[in-house]
Short mmCIF file of C-alpha atoms in Angstrom, two decimals:
data_model
loop_
_atom_site.label_atom_id
_atom_site.label_comp_id
_atom_site.label_asym_id
_atom_site.label_seq_id
_atom_site.Cartn_x
_atom_site.Cartn_y
_atom_site.Cartn_z
CA MET A 1 0.00 0.00 0.00
CA LYS A 2 1.27 3.46 -0.86
CA ALA A 3 2.42 5.90 1.80
CA CYS A 4 -0.32 8.27 2.93
CA HIS A 5 0.12 11.98 3.49
CA LEU A 6 -1.82 15.24 3.36
CA LYS A 7 -5.45 14.48 4.22
CA SER A 8 -7.85 11.77 3.16
CA ILE A 9 -5.89 10.78 0.04
CA LEU A 10 -6.95 7.57 -1.63
CA LEU A 11 -5.22 5.31 -4.07
CA VAL A 12 -8.11 3.74 -5.98
CA LEU A 13 -7.38 0.55 -7.89
CA MET A 14 -10.25 -0.38 -10.19
CA SER A 15 -10.49 -3.88 -11.66
CA SER A 16 -11.22 -6.09 -8.68
CA VAL A 17 -8.54 -4.54 -6.48
CA LEU A 18 -8.74 -3.28 -2.89
CA LEU A 19 -9.65 0.32 -2.16
CA ALA A 20 -8.54 1.68 1.20
CA THR A 21 -8.20 5.05 2.91
CA CYS A 22 -5.13 6.60 4.48
CA SER A 23 -6.70 6.47 7.90
CA GLY A 24 -7.31 2.78 7.55
CA SER A 25 -11.04 3.31 7.87
CA GLY A 26 -13.34 1.85 5.30
CA GLY A 27 -13.28 -1.75 4.20
CA PRO A 28 -12.62 -3.35 0.85
CA PHE A 29 -14.74 -2.22 -2.09
CA PHE A 30 -14.46 -3.57 -5.61
CA ALA A 31 -14.91 -1.66 -8.86
CA SER A 32 -15.93 -2.97 -12.22
CA GLY A 33 -13.11 -3.60 -14.70
CA GLY A 34 -12.52 -2.49 -18.26
CA ILE A 35 -13.09 -4.12 -21.62
CA ASP A 36 -10.37 -6.75 -21.86
CA GLY A 37 -8.07 -6.59 -18.84
CA SER A 38 -4.99 -5.88 -20.98
CA GLY A 39 -4.43 -2.17 -20.44
CA VAL A 40 -3.59 -0.05 -17.41
CA ILE A 41 -4.18 3.64 -16.76
CA SER A 42 -2.41 5.14 -13.75
CA LYS A 43 -2.83 8.72 -12.49
CA GLY A 44 -0.64 10.05 -9.71
CA SER A 45 2.53 11.97 -8.95
CA ILE A 46 5.92 10.92 -10.29
CA SER A 47 7.87 9.35 -7.42
CA ALA A 48 11.06 8.42 -9.29
CA PHE A 49 12.62 8.10 -12.70
CA GLY A 50 13.75 4.86 -14.06
CA SER A 51 11.89 5.12 -16.83
CA ILE A 52 9.09 6.56 -14.62
CA PHE A 53 7.41 5.46 -11.38
CA VAL A 54 3.75 6.27 -10.65
CA ASN A 55 1.62 4.68 -7.91
CA GLY A 56 4.35 2.12 -7.23
CA THR A 57 4.56 0.88 -10.82
CA GLU A 58 7.65 1.34 -12.99
CA PHE A 59 6.60 2.27 -16.52
CA ASP A 60 8.99 1.75 -19.42
CA THR A 61 8.71 5.01 -21.38
CA SER A 62 11.32 4.28 -24.05
CA ASN A 63 8.66 4.34 -26.79
CA ALA A 64 5.92 6.36 -25.09
CA ALA A 65 4.39 9.49 -26.62
CA ILE A 66 4.67 12.44 -24.21
CA PHE A 67 1.86 15.01 -24.10
CA ILE A 68 2.25 18.33 -22.24
CA ASN A 69 -0.87 20.51 -21.86
CA GLY A 70 -2.56 18.74 -24.77
CA VAL A 71 0.40 18.87 -27.18
CA GLU A 72 2.63 15.92 -28.13
CA ILE A 73 6.17 17.15 -27.49
CA GLY A 74 8.22 14.00 -28.10
CA ILE A 75 8.70 10.27 -27.69
CA GLY A 76 10.74 8.30 -25.21
CA ASP A 77 12.88 8.71 -22.12
CA GLU A 78 14.66 11.88 -23.27
CA ALA A 79 11.33 13.71 -23.68
CA VAL A 80 10.32 12.51 -20.20
CA ARG A 81 13.49 13.80 -18.55
CA GLU A 82 13.42 17.13 -20.39
CA ASN A 83 9.79 17.98 -19.61
CA LEU A 84 8.78 16.25 -16.38
CA ASP A 85 9.91 16.37 -12.75
CA ILE A 86 9.47 14.40 -9.55
CA GLY A 87 6.14 15.39 -8.02
CA ARG A 88 4.24 16.30 -11.18
CA VAL A 89 0.87 14.55 -11.41
CA ILE A 90 0.61 12.64 -14.67
CA THR A 91 -1.55 10.04 -16.36
CA VAL A 92 0.19 7.01 -17.88
CA GLU A 93 -1.51 4.65 -20.31
CA GLY A 94 0.10 1.30 -21.12
CA ILE A 95 0.23 -2.48 -20.81
CA ARG A 96 1.15 -4.26 -17.57
CA ASN A 97 3.88 -6.88 -17.73
CA GLU A 98 3.82 -10.31 -16.11
CA ASP A 99 5.68 -8.65 -13.25
CA PRO A 100 2.78 -6.71 -11.64
CA ASN A 101 5.14 -3.92 -10.58
CA THR A 102 6.19 -3.03 -14.12
CA ALA A 103 4.42 -1.92 -17.30
CA VAL A 104 5.15 -0.54 -20.76
CA ALA A 105 3.79 2.97 -21.33
CA ASP A 106 2.10 3.98 -24.58
CA ARG A 107 1.33 7.58 -23.56
CA VAL A 108 2.33 9.93 -20.74
CA ILE A 109 0.01 12.91 -20.26
CA TYR A 110 0.64 16.01 -18.15
CA SER A 111 -1.34 19.21 -17.57
CA ASN A 112 -0.67 21.68 -14.78
CA ASN A 113 -3.35 22.71 -12.29
CA VAL A 114 -2.53 26.40 -12.47
CA LYS A 115 0.20 28.62 -13.91
CA GLY A 116 0.47 32.27 -12.97
CA PRO A 117 1.81 34.84 -10.51
CA VAL A 118 1.87 34.23 -6.77
CA GLU A 119 -0.61 36.75 -5.34
CA SER A 120 -0.16 36.14 -1.61
CA ILE A 121 1.51 33.79 0.86
CA SER A 122 0.47 32.94 4.41
CA ASP A 123 1.76 30.43 6.94
CA ALA A 124 -0.84 27.90 8.03
CA ASP A 125 1.65 26.41 10.49
CA ALA A 126 5.38 25.81 10.78
CA ILE A 127 5.47 23.34 7.89
CA THR A 128 2.51 24.41 5.76
CA ARG A 129 2.02 27.52 3.61
CA GLU A 130 -1.05 28.65 1.71
CA ILE A 131 -0.29 30.38 -1.58
CA LEU A 132 -2.80 32.14 -3.82
CA VAL A 133 -2.17 31.75 -7.57
CA LEU A 134 -4.80 33.17 -9.98
CA GLY A 135 -7.29 33.05 -7.16
CA GLN A 136 -6.58 29.34 -6.58
CA MET A 137 -5.59 28.25 -3.08
CA VAL A 138 -2.39 26.19 -3.21
CA VAL A 139 -1.28 24.25 -0.11
CA VAL A 140 2.49 23.73 0.16
CA ASN A 141 4.12 21.40 2.67
CA ALA A 142 6.76 18.70 3.09
CA ALA A 143 5.18 16.65 0.29
CA THR A 144 5.86 19.40 -2.27
CA TYR A 145 8.81 19.17 -4.68
CA PHE A 146 10.28 22.44 -5.95
CA ASN A 147 12.14 23.51 -9.08
CA GLY A 148 13.67 27.00 -9.34
CA THR A 149 12.40 28.01 -5.91
CA THR A 150 11.98 26.57 -2.40
CA PHE A 151 9.52 26.49 0.46
CA ASP A 152 11.41 29.40 2.07
CA THR A 153 12.18 31.54 -1.00
CA ILE A 154 8.94 31.48 -2.99
CA ALA A 155 7.61 35.05 -3.08
CA PRO A 156 4.76 37.22 -4.36
CA ASP A 157 4.94 37.97 -8.11
CA ASP A 158 6.91 34.80 -8.79
CA VAL A 159 5.30 33.10 -11.78
CA VAL A 160 4.89 29.44 -10.91
CA GLU A 161 3.52 26.26 -12.41
CA VAL A 162 1.65 24.10 -9.92
CA SER A 163 0.84 20.41 -10.13
CA GLY A 164 -1.02 18.58 -7.40
CA LEU A 165 -4.26 17.11 -6.11
CA PHE A 166 -7.35 19.18 -5.44
CA ASP A 167 -9.56 18.50 -2.44
CA ASP A 168 -13.29 18.88 -1.88
CA THR A 169 -12.91 22.65 -1.34
CA GLY A 170 -11.06 23.14 -4.63
CA ALA A 171 -7.73 23.81 -2.89
CA ILE A 172 -4.71 22.35 -4.70
CA TRP A 173 -2.34 20.36 -2.48
CA ALA A 174 0.86 20.94 -4.43
CA THR A 175 3.07 17.95 -5.14
CA PHE A 176 5.20 20.10 -7.48
CA ILE A 177 5.88 23.84 -7.86
CA GLY A 178 8.23 25.20 -10.50
CA LYS A 179 9.18 28.85 -10.82
CA THR A 180 9.06 29.92 -14.49
CA GLY A 181 9.88 33.65 -14.16
CA GLY A 182 8.37 36.94 -13.07
CA VAL A 183 5.38 39.06 -14.01
CA VAL A 184 5.60 40.67 -17.47
CA PRO A 185 2.99 42.47 -19.62
CA GLY A 186 0.74 40.05 -21.49
CA LEU A 187 1.77 37.13 -19.32
CA GLU A 188 0.06 33.91 -20.42
CA VAL A 189 -1.62 32.04 -17.57
CA GLU A 190 -3.51 28.78 -17.18
CA VAL A 191 -6.02 27.32 -14.76
CA THR A 192 -7.89 24.01 -14.57
CA GLY A 193 -11.10 23.37 -12.64
CA TYR A 194 -14.86 23.15 -12.69
CA ILE A 195 -16.84 25.86 -14.45
CA ALA A 196 -19.28 27.57 -12.08
CA ASN A 197 -21.64 30.57 -12.22
CA LEU A 198 -21.75 30.46 -16.01
CA ASP A 199 -23.27 33.62 -17.52
CA PRO A 200 -23.87 33.19 -21.29
CA VAL A 201 -24.99 36.84 -21.59
CA LEU A 202 -21.81 38.31 -20.09
CA GLN A 203 -19.82 35.38 -21.52
CA SER A 204 -18.12 34.70 -18.22
CA PHE A 205 -17.78 31.99 -15.59
CA GLU A 206 -15.75 31.27 -12.47
CA ILE A 207 -13.18 28.66 -11.50
CA ASN A 208 -12.81 28.63 -7.70
CA GLY A 209 -13.66 32.32 -7.51
CA LEU A 210 -11.51 33.44 -10.47
CA THR A 211 -13.69 35.24 -13.03
CA VAL A 212 -12.99 34.16 -16.61
CA ASP A 213 -14.13 36.23 -19.60
CA TYR A 214 -14.50 33.85 -22.55
CA ALA A 215 -15.91 36.32 -25.12
CA LEU A 216 -12.82 36.00 -27.35
CA ALA A 217 -11.86 32.42 -26.47
CA ASP A 218 -11.59 29.49 -28.85
CA THR A 219 -14.16 27.07 -27.42
CA SER A 220 -14.39 24.75 -30.42
CA ALA A 221 -12.82 21.82 -28.54
CA LEU A 222 -15.62 21.77 -25.94
CA PRO A 223 -18.78 19.65 -26.21
CA ASP A 224 -21.27 21.62 -28.32
CA GLY A 225 -18.52 24.20 -28.74
CA MET A 226 -19.45 26.15 -25.61
CA PRO A 227 -18.67 26.19 -21.86
CA ALA A 228 -21.18 24.42 -19.62
CA GLU A 229 -21.92 24.60 -15.92
CA GLY A 230 -19.96 21.96 -14.01
CA LEU A 231 -17.63 21.14 -16.92
CA PHE A 232 -14.06 20.24 -15.95
CA ALA A 233 -12.01 22.56 -18.15
CA GLU A 234 -8.50 23.82 -18.80
CA VAL A 235 -8.41 27.55 -19.55
CA GLN A 236 -5.56 29.48 -21.16
CA GLY A 237 -5.33 33.25 -21.48
CA THR A 238 -4.08 36.43 -19.81
CA ARG A 239 -5.05 38.18 -16.58
CA ASP A 240 -6.07 41.81 -16.23
CA ALA A 241 -3.81 44.47 -14.74
CA ILE A 242 -5.08 44.02 -11.19
CA GLY A 243 -5.22 40.24 -11.37
CA GLU A 244 -8.91 39.88 -10.59
CA GLU A 245 -10.10 38.56 -13.97
CA MET A 246 -8.75 36.29 -16.69
CA ALA A 247 -9.35 36.85 -20.39
CA ALA A 248 -9.49 33.38 -21.93
CA SER A 249 -7.90 32.71 -25.31
CA GLY A 250 -8.71 29.01 -25.37
CA ILE A 251 -10.71 26.48 -23.36
CA LEU A 252 -10.18 22.72 -23.50
CA LEU A 253 -11.65 19.79 -21.64
CA GLY A 254 -9.62 18.98 -18.55
CA ASP A 255 -7.82 15.63 -18.50
CA GLU A 256 -10.17 12.73 -17.78
CA LEU A 257 -9.41 9.03 -17.71
CA ASP A 258 -10.69 6.99 -20.64
CA ALA A 259 -11.97 4.14 -18.47
CA ASP A 260 -13.38 2.14 -21.38
CA ASP A 261 -9.91 1.56 -22.80
CA ALA A 262 -8.36 -0.15 -19.79
CA GLY A 263 -8.85 -3.24 -17.71
CA GLU A 264 -7.10 -1.66 -14.72
CA ILE A 265 -7.21 1.93 -13.48
CA GLU A 266 -5.21 3.50 -10.64
CA VAL A 267 -6.09 6.96 -9.35
CA THR A 268 -4.47 8.80 -6.44
CA GLY A 269 -6.40 11.75 -5.05
CA PHE A 270 -8.82 13.23 -2.54
CA VAL A 271 -12.43 12.17 -2.26
CA THR A 272 -14.13 15.28 -3.63
CA ASP A 273 -17.71 14.00 -3.57
CA PHE A 274 -19.23 11.15 -1.57
CA VAL A 275 -22.66 9.68 -2.18
CA SER A 276 -22.13 6.25 -0.65
CA PRO A 277 -19.35 3.64 -0.25
CA SER A 278 -20.26 2.46 -3.74
CA GLU A 279 -20.48 5.87 -5.40
CA PHE A 280 -17.98 8.67 -4.93
CA THR A 281 -15.50 10.85 -6.81
CA VAL A 282 -11.71 10.94 -6.49
CA GLY A 283 -10.38 14.21 -7.90
CA ASN A 284 -12.50 14.57 -11.03
CA GLN A 285 -12.87 10.80 -11.55
CA PRO A 286 -16.28 9.28 -10.64
CA VAL A 287 -16.01 5.83 -9.06
CA LEU A 288 -18.77 3.22 -8.96
CA THR A 289 -18.06 0.03 -7.03
CA GLY A 290 -19.97 -3.18 -6.90
#
């Protein structure tokens, strides 16, 4: 069983595999499997390179296609090392070997949770900081890996890329933060989350309190070509001068697992919605057990 940290994180293994909570509460539940039992999809943070380790499985990425924010940027181990870091949350699709701890990856997919300037920093306690980035609450602690900055040196107006797991409040528990620069005019920013308070007349919506103006955005990749209330979306654009609103240039569907294409699915994340022990959501992934 994987090490537990933060709060209420689950590793969900679907395909007749045990589900358990970090606290040890909750008994075994079993989820329905995929179409043929041959494929595996694993979503979680990178724990080591080897090729790549996610959720305790070593994936051979020597021939895997690497996708960053929806764009294929290369194939193989070199593309992995040049574009990914320990702590980033990724999705790996592949085929498990006879050794259950190894698999061969077909695709590695990464999208950040939020990219933009640090707006404020406060200390929750001696080992935990709460950082506001584009209106998104980011929790930083001992589980966070850093690149280009540190727990002690991160500062307001640093432009950072955040990868992590969001909880039921929408806060992002950062497993990775990378500093990419400082604030400049026309800075491109990104945010991923659920669309709320959609106003088709004003052509705006909110993601965790951040107002997004989509009047000039390319929305052609969305279902029906338009934003919808409750849709999990990735938004790209620029922020206004005072940082209170984002002008979207493009909106895509947020990463979701293609459950029909795998016999085994692994998801690490917080329970963000709970209906019953047989129906709940981990991150943005609905889970039905039976």
